[in-house]
Structures are given as C-alpha cells and as structure tokens.
PDB file of C-alpha atoms in Angstrom:
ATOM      1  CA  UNK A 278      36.074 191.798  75.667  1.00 50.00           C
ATOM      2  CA  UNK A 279      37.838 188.439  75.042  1.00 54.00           C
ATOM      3  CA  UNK A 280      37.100 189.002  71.145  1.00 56.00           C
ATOM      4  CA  UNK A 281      38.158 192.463  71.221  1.00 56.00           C
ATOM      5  CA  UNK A 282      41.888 191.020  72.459  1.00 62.00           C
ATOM      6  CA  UNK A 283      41.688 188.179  69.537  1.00 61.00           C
ATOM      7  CA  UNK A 284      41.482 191.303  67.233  1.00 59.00           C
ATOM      8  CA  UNK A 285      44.122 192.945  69.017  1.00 61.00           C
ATOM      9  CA  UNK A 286      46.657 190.255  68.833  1.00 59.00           C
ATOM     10  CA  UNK A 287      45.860 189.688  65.337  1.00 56.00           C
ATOM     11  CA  UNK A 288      46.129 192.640  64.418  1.00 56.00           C
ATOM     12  CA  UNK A 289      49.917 192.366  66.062  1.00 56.00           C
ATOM     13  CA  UNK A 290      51.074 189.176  64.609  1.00 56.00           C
ATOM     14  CA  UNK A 291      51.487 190.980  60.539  1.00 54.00           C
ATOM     15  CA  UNK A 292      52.995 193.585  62.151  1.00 54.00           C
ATOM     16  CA  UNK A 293      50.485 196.358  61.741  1.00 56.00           C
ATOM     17  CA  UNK A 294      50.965 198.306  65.021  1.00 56.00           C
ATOM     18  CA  UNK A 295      53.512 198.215  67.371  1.00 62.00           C
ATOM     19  CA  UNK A 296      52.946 196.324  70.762  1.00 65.00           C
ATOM     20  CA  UNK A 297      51.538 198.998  72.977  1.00 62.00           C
ATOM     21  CA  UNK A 298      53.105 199.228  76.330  1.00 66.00           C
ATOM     22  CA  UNK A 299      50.873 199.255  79.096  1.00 63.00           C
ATOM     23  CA  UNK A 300      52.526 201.378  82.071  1.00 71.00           C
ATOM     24  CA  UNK A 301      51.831 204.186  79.486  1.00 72.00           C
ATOM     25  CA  UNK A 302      49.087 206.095  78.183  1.00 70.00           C
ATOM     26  CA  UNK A 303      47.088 204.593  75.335  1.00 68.00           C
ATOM     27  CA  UNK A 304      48.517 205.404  72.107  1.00 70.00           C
ATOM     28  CA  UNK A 305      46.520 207.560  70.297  1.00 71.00           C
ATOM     29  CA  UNK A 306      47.662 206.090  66.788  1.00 73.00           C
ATOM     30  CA  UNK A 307      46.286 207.845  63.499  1.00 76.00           C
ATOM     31  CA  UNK A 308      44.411 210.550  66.105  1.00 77.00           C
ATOM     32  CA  UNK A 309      47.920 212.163  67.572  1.00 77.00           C
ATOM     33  CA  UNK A 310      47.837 215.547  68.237  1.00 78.00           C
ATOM     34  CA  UNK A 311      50.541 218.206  66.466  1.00 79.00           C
ATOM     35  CA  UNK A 312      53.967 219.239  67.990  1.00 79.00           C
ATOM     36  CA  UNK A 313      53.574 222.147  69.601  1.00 78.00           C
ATOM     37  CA  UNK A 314      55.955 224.947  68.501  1.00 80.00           C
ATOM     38  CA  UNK A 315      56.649 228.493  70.279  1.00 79.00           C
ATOM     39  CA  UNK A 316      55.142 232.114  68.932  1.00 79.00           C
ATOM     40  CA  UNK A 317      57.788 233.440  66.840  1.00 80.00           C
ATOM     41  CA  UNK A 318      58.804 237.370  66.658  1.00 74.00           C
ATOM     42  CA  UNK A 319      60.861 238.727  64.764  1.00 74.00           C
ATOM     43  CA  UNK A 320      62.538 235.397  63.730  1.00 76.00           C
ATOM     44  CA  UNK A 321      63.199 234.647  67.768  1.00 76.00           C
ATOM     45  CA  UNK A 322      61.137 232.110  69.896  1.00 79.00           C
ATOM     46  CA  UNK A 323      59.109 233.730  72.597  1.00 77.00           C
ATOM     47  CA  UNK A 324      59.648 231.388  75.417  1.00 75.00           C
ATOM     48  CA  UNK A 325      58.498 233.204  78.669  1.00 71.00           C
ATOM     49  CA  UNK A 326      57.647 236.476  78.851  1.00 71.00           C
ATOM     50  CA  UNK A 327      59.324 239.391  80.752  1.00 75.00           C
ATOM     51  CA  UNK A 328      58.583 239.423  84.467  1.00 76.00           C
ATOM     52  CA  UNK A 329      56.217 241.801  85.184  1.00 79.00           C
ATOM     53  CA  UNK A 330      54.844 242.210  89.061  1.00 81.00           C
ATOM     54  CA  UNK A 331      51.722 243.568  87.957  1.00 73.00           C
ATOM     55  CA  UNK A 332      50.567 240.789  85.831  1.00 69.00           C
ATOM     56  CA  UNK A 333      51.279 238.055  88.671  1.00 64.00           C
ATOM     57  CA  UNK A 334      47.600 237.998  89.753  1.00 56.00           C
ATOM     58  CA  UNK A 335      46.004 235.944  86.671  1.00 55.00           C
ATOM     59  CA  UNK A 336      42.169 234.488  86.945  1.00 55.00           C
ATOM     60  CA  UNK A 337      42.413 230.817  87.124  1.00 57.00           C
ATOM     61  CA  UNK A 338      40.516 230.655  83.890  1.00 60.00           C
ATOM     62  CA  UNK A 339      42.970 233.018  81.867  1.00 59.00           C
ATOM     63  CA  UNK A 340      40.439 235.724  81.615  1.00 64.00           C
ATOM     64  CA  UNK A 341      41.147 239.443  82.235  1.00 65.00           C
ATOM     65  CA  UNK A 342      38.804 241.985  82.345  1.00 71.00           C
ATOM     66  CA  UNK A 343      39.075 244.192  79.991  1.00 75.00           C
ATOM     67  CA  UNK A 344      37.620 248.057  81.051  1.00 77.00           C
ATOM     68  CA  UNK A 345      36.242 250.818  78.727  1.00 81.00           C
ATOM     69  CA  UNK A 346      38.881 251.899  76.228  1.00 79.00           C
ATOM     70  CA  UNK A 347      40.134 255.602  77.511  1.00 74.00           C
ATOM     71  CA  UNK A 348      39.551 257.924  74.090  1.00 78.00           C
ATOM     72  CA  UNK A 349      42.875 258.973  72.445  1.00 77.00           C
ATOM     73  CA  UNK A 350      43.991 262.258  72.485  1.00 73.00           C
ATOM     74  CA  UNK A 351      44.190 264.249  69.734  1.00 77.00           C
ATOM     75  CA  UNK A 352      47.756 265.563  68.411  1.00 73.00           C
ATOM     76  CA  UNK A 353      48.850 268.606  66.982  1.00 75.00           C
ATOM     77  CA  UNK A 354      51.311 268.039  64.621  1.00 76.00           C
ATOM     78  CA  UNK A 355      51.267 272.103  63.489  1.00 79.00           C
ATOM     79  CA  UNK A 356      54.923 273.350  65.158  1.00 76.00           C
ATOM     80  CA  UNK A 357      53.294 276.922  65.018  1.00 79.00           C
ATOM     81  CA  UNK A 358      51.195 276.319  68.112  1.00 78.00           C
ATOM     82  CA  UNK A 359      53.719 274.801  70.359  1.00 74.00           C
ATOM     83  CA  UNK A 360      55.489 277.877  72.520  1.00 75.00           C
ATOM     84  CA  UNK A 361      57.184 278.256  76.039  1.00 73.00           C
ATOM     85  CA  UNK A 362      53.737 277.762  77.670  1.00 75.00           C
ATOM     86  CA  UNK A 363      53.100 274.902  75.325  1.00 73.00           C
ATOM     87  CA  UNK A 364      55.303 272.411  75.427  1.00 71.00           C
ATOM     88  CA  UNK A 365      54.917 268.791  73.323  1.00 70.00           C
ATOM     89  CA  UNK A 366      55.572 266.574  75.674  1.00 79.00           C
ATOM     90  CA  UNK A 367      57.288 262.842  74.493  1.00 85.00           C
ATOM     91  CA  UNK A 368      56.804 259.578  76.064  1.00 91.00           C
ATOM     92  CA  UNK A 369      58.829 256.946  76.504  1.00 92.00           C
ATOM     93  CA  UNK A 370      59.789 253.712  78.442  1.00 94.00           C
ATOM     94  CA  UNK A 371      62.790 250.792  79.151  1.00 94.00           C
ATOM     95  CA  UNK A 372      63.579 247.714  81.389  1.00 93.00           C
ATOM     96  CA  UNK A 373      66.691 247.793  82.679  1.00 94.00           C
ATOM     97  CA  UNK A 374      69.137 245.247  84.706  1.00 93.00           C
ATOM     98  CA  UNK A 375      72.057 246.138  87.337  1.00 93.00           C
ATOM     99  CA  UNK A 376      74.370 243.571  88.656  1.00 92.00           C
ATOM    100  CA  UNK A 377      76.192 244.001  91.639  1.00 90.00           C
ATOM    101  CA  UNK A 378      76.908 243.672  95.244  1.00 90.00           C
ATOM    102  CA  UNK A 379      74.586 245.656  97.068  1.00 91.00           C
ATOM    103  CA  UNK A 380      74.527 246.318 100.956  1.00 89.00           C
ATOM    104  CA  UNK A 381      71.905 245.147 104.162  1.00 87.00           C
ATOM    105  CA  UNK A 382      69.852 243.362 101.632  1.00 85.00           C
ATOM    106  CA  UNK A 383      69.428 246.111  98.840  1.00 88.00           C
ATOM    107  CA  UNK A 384      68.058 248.426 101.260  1.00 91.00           C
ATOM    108  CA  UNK A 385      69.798 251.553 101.132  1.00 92.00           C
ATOM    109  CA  UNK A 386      70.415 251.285  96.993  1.00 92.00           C
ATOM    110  CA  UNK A 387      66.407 250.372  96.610  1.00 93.00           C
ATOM    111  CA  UNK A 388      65.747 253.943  98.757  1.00 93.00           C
ATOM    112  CA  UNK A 389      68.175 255.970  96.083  1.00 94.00           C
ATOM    113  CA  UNK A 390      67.349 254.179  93.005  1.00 94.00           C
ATOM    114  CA  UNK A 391      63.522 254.530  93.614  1.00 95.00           C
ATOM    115  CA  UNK A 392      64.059 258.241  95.010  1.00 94.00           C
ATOM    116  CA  UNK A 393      66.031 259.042  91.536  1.00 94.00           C
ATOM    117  CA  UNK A 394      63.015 257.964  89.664  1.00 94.00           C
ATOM    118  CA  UNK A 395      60.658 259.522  91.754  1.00 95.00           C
ATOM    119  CA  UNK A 396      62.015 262.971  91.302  1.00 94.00           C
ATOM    120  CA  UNK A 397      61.791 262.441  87.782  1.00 94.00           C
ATOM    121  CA  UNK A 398      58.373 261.546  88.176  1.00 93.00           C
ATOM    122  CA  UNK A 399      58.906 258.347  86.462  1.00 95.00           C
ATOM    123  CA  UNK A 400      56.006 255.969  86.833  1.00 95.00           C
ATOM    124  CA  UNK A 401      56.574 251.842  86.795  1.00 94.00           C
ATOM    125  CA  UNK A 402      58.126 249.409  89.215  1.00 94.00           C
ATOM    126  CA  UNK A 403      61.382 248.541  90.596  1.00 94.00           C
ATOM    127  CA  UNK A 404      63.114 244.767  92.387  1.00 93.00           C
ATOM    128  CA  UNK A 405      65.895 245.509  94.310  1.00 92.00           C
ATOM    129  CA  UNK A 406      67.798 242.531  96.334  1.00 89.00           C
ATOM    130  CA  UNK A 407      71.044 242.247  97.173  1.00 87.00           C
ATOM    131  CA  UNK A 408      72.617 241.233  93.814  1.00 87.00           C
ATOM    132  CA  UNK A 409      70.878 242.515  91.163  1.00 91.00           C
ATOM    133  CA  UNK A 410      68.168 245.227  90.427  1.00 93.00           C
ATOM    134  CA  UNK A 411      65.578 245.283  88.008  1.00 93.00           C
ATOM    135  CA  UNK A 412      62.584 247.582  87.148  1.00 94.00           C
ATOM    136  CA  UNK A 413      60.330 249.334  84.567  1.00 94.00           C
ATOM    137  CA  UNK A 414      60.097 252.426  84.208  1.00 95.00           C
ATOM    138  CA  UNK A 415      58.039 255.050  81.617  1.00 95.00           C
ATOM    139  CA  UNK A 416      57.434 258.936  81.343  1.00 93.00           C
ATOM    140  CA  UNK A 417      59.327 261.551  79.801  1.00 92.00           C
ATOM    141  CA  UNK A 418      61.676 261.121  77.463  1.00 91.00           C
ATOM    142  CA  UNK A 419      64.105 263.963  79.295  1.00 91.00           C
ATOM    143  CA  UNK A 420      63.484 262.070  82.215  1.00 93.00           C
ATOM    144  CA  UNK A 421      64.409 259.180  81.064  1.00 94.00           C
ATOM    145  CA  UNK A 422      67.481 259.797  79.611  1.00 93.00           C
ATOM    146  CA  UNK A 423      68.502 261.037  82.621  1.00 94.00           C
ATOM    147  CA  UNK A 424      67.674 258.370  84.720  1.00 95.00           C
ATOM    148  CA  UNK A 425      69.454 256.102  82.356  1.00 94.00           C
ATOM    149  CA  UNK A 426      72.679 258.114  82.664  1.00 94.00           C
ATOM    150  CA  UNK A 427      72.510 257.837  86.318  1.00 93.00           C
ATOM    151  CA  UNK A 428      72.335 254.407  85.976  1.00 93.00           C
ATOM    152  CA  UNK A 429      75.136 254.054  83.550  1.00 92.00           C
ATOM    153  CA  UNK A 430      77.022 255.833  85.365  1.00 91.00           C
ATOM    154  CA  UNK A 431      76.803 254.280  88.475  1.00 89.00           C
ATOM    155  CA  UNK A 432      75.669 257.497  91.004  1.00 89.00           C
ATOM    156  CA  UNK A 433      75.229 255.094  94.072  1.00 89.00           C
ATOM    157  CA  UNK A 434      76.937 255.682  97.344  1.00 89.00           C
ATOM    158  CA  UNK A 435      79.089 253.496  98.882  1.00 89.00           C
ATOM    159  CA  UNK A 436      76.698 252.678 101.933  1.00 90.00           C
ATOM    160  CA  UNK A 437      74.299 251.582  99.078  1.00 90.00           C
ATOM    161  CA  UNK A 438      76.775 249.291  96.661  1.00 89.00           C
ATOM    162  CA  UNK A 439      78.227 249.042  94.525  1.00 90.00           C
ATOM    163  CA  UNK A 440      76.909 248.461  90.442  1.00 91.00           C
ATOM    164  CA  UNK A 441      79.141 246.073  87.978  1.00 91.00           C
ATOM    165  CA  UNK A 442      76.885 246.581  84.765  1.00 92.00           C
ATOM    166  CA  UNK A 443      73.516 247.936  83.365  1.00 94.00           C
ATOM    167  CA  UNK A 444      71.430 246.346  80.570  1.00 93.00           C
ATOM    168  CA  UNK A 445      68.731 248.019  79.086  1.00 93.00           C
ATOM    169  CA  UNK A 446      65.898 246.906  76.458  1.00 89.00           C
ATOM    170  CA  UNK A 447      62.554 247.246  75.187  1.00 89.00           C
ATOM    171  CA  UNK A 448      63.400 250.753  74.819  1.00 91.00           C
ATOM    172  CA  UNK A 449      60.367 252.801  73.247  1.00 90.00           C
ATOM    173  CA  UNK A 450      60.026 256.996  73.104  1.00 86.00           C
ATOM    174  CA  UNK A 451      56.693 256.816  70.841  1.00 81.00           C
ATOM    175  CA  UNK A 452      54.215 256.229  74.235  1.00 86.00           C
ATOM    176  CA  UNK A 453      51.011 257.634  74.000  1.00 82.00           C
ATOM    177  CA  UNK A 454      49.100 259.265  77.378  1.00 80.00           C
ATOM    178  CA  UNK A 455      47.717 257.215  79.495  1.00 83.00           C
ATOM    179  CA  UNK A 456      50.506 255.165  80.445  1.00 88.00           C
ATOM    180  CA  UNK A 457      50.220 251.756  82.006  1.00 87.00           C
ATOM    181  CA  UNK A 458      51.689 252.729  85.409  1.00 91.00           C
ATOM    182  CA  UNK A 459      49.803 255.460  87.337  1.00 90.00           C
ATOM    183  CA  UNK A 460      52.433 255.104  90.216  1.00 92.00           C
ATOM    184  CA  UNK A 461      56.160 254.342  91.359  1.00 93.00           C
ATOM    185  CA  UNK A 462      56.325 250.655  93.424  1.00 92.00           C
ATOM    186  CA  UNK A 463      58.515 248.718  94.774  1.00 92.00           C
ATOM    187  CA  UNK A 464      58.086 244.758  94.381  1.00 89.00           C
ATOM    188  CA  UNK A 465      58.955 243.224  98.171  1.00 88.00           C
ATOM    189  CA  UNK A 466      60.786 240.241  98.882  1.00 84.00           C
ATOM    190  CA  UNK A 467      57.596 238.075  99.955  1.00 83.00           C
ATOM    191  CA  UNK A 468      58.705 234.398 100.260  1.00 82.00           C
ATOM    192  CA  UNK A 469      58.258 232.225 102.936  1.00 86.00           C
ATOM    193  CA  UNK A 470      61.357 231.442 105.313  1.00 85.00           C
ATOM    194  CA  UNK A 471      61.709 227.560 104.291  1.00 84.00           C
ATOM    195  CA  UNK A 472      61.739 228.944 100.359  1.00 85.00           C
ATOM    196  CA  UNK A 473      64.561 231.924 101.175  1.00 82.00           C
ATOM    197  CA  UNK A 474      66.382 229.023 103.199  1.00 87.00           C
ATOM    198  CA  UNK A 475      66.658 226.571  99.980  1.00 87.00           C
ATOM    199  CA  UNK A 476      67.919 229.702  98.115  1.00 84.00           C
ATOM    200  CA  UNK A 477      70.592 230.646 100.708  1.00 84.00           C
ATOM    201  CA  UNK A 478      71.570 226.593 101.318  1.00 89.00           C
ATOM    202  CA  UNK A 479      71.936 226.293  97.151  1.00 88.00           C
ATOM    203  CA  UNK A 480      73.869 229.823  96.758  1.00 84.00           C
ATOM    204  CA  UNK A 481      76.224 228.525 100.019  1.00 88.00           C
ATOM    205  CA  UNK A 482      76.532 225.086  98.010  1.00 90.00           C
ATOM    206  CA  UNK A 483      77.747 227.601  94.902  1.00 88.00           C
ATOM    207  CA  UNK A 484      80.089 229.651  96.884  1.00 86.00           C
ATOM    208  CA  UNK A 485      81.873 226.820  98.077  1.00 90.00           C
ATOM    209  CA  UNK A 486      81.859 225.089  94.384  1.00 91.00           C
ATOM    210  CA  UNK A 487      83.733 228.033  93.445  1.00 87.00           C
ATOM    211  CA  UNK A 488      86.283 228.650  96.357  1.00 90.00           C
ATOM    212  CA  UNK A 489      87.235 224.095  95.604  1.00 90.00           C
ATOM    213  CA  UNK A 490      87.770 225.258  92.707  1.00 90.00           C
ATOM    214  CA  UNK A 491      90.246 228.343  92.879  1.00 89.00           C
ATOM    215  CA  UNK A 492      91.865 226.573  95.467  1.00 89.00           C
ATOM    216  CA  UNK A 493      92.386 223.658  92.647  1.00 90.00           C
ATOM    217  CA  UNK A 494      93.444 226.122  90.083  1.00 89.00           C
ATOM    218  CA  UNK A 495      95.957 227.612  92.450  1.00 88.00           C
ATOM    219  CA  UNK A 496      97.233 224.397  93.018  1.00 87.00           C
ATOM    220  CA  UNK A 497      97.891 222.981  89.801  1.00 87.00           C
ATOM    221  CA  UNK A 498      99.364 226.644  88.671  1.00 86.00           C
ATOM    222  CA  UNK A 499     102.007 226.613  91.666  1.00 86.00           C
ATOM    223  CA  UNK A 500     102.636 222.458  91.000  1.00 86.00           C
ATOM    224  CA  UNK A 501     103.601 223.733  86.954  1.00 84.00           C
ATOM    225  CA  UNK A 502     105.825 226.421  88.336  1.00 84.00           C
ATOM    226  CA  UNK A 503     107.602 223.991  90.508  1.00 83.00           C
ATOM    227  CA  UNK A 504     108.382 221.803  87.697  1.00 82.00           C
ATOM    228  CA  UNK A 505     109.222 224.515  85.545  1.00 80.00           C
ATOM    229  CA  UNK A 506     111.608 225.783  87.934  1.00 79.00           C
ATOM    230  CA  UNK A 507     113.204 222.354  88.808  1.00 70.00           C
TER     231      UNK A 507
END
C-alpha cells in the first residue's frame, strides 16, 4: 500500500494526471464511459415520452410481456365489392389538450366530454381536472372528426366550463383493426392528501406572485400618468 502511494505521487510530481480529489468518485481516467445523447426523430430529441395511463405499470426489470401476435386482416382494395351493406371502414386516432377553467373539480365537463366520445364509440382514455383536459382517443375516422369539431368548437355547458384552446397531435387515419384500446376510461385523480396539499400550497404561492405583480404594474402605470399629467 505505502509503495502503491510512492507511485502515485510520482506519478503527480511531472504532471501526468491531475490530483484526484477525494470527496469524489475515483476517476476513471483512460476507461471513461461516452456522453450519453437522446434518440433522435425526425431531427428532434425525444426527451420523455407522451403520458400514457396505461403504460404506468412497468416490471421493475423493464420487461413486458409480449402476447401472441393477433393475424392481420386481409384488405380488399377492389372498390367493386364495397356497397351499402359493405362499408370500408377507416381508422384513425389523436391526443388532444384543452385549457381552461373548469367547474367542481372537472366533474361535470369529464361526464360530457367522456359521454361525447362514448356515443361515438371512440375507444382510449381521457384526464380531466380542473384546468386542463387531456386524452387519447382512436376509432373511426367520421367519428373522429366529429369529436374533434366538438372540441374545437367548444360544445360544453356552462355548469361544466368553460374551454380557452385545443391542441391536437399525433394525428393518424391509417389504423389497422385491433386497436390498442378495447374500452373508454377515465384516469382518476389518485394522489395522496399531503401530495395534492404541496400542489395547492405552490399554485396559492403562484396566484399571489401574480396578483404582487399586477398590483405593481398598476402602480407604476398610474405613477407615469401622474407625471405625465403634472
């Protein structure tokens, strides 16, 4: 041990290697591992994915199970043998995004938004709270389109909310049967008390960021005018 430190501090005194600091992990000299860069798509880093409530319950060692691939079905592409009673029917899907102020906790706009969909017989999930809305939904492509439009459009009563904007992406009509959804859900707001009373505590701590500074704005606008005036 003693003539492995000579060798060290010998091998310090030219210069060689830099003096390693202690209250830090070895250093791993010509043995360093590589930076470690993001997947890229389409020129854009993929960071996190999109949040998906389905794909929360992940096996501690990363493994899914992976069932017996369903066999595709067959298309026919020949227009002569599609008629009244035989309809082609196209799939499609998109995640969407609503901001707004929404009433007793998203409630009453999470009942008409997920009663919309379900009389479309779109199939996916949906996260309603009080300030925002999210969800995923897939089926047919008339169905869709309508269910977009009654988002755009902003058909919720005035018990429900009220809707500022809609965003919509990974939009897709080229699905093919079976989807990944069997069923409409809902995703429930299931955190613990002490973790919804952090969240309230920081949005209060927000709120009255804001209203300092309006009242500061106001202030220094009505302080101008008075010199202006005098």
């Amino acid at each position: 041990m003693v003539l492995w430190d000579k060798v060290q501090i010998v091998k310090r005194l030219p210069s060689n290697t830099r003096k390693p600091d202690t209250r830090w992990r070895p250093e791993p000299g010509l043995f360093r591992s590589p930076k470690i860069f993001p997947a890229m798509r389409k020129g854009r880093p993929l960071l996190t994915d999109d949040w998906n409530p389905s794909h929360k319950f992940i096996p501690r060692s990363f493994r899914l199970y992976k069932g017996v691939e369903a066999p595709k079905i067959p298309v026919d592409k020949d227009s002569s043998n599609y008629h009244e009673d035989n309809l082609h029917v196209l799939l499609g899907k998109f995640q969407f995004e609503a901001k707004g102020q929404f009433h007793d906790k998203g409630e009453p706009a999470e009942k008409e938004i997920f009663q919309a969909a379900f009389d479309l017989h779109l199939v996916g999930w949906l996260k309603v709270r009080s300030d925002f809305v999210l969800g995923h939904v897939q089926g047919d492509t008339f169905a869709l389109s309508y269910f977009r439009k009654y988002l755009e459009e902003k058909h919720l009563s005035r018990e429900a909310g009220d809707i500022d904007w809609v965003r919509l992406w990974n939009v897709n009509t080229g699905l093919q049967a079976p989807l990944e959804y069997k069923i409409l859900f809902c995703e429930k707001d299931k955190r613990r008390y002490k973790n919804k009373k952090v969240h309230i505590l920081a949005q209060l701590e927000k709120d009255r960021i804001r209203e300092f500074q309006e009242k500061a704005s106001h202030k220094a606008l009505n302080e101008a005018e008075e010199t202006y005036n005098a």
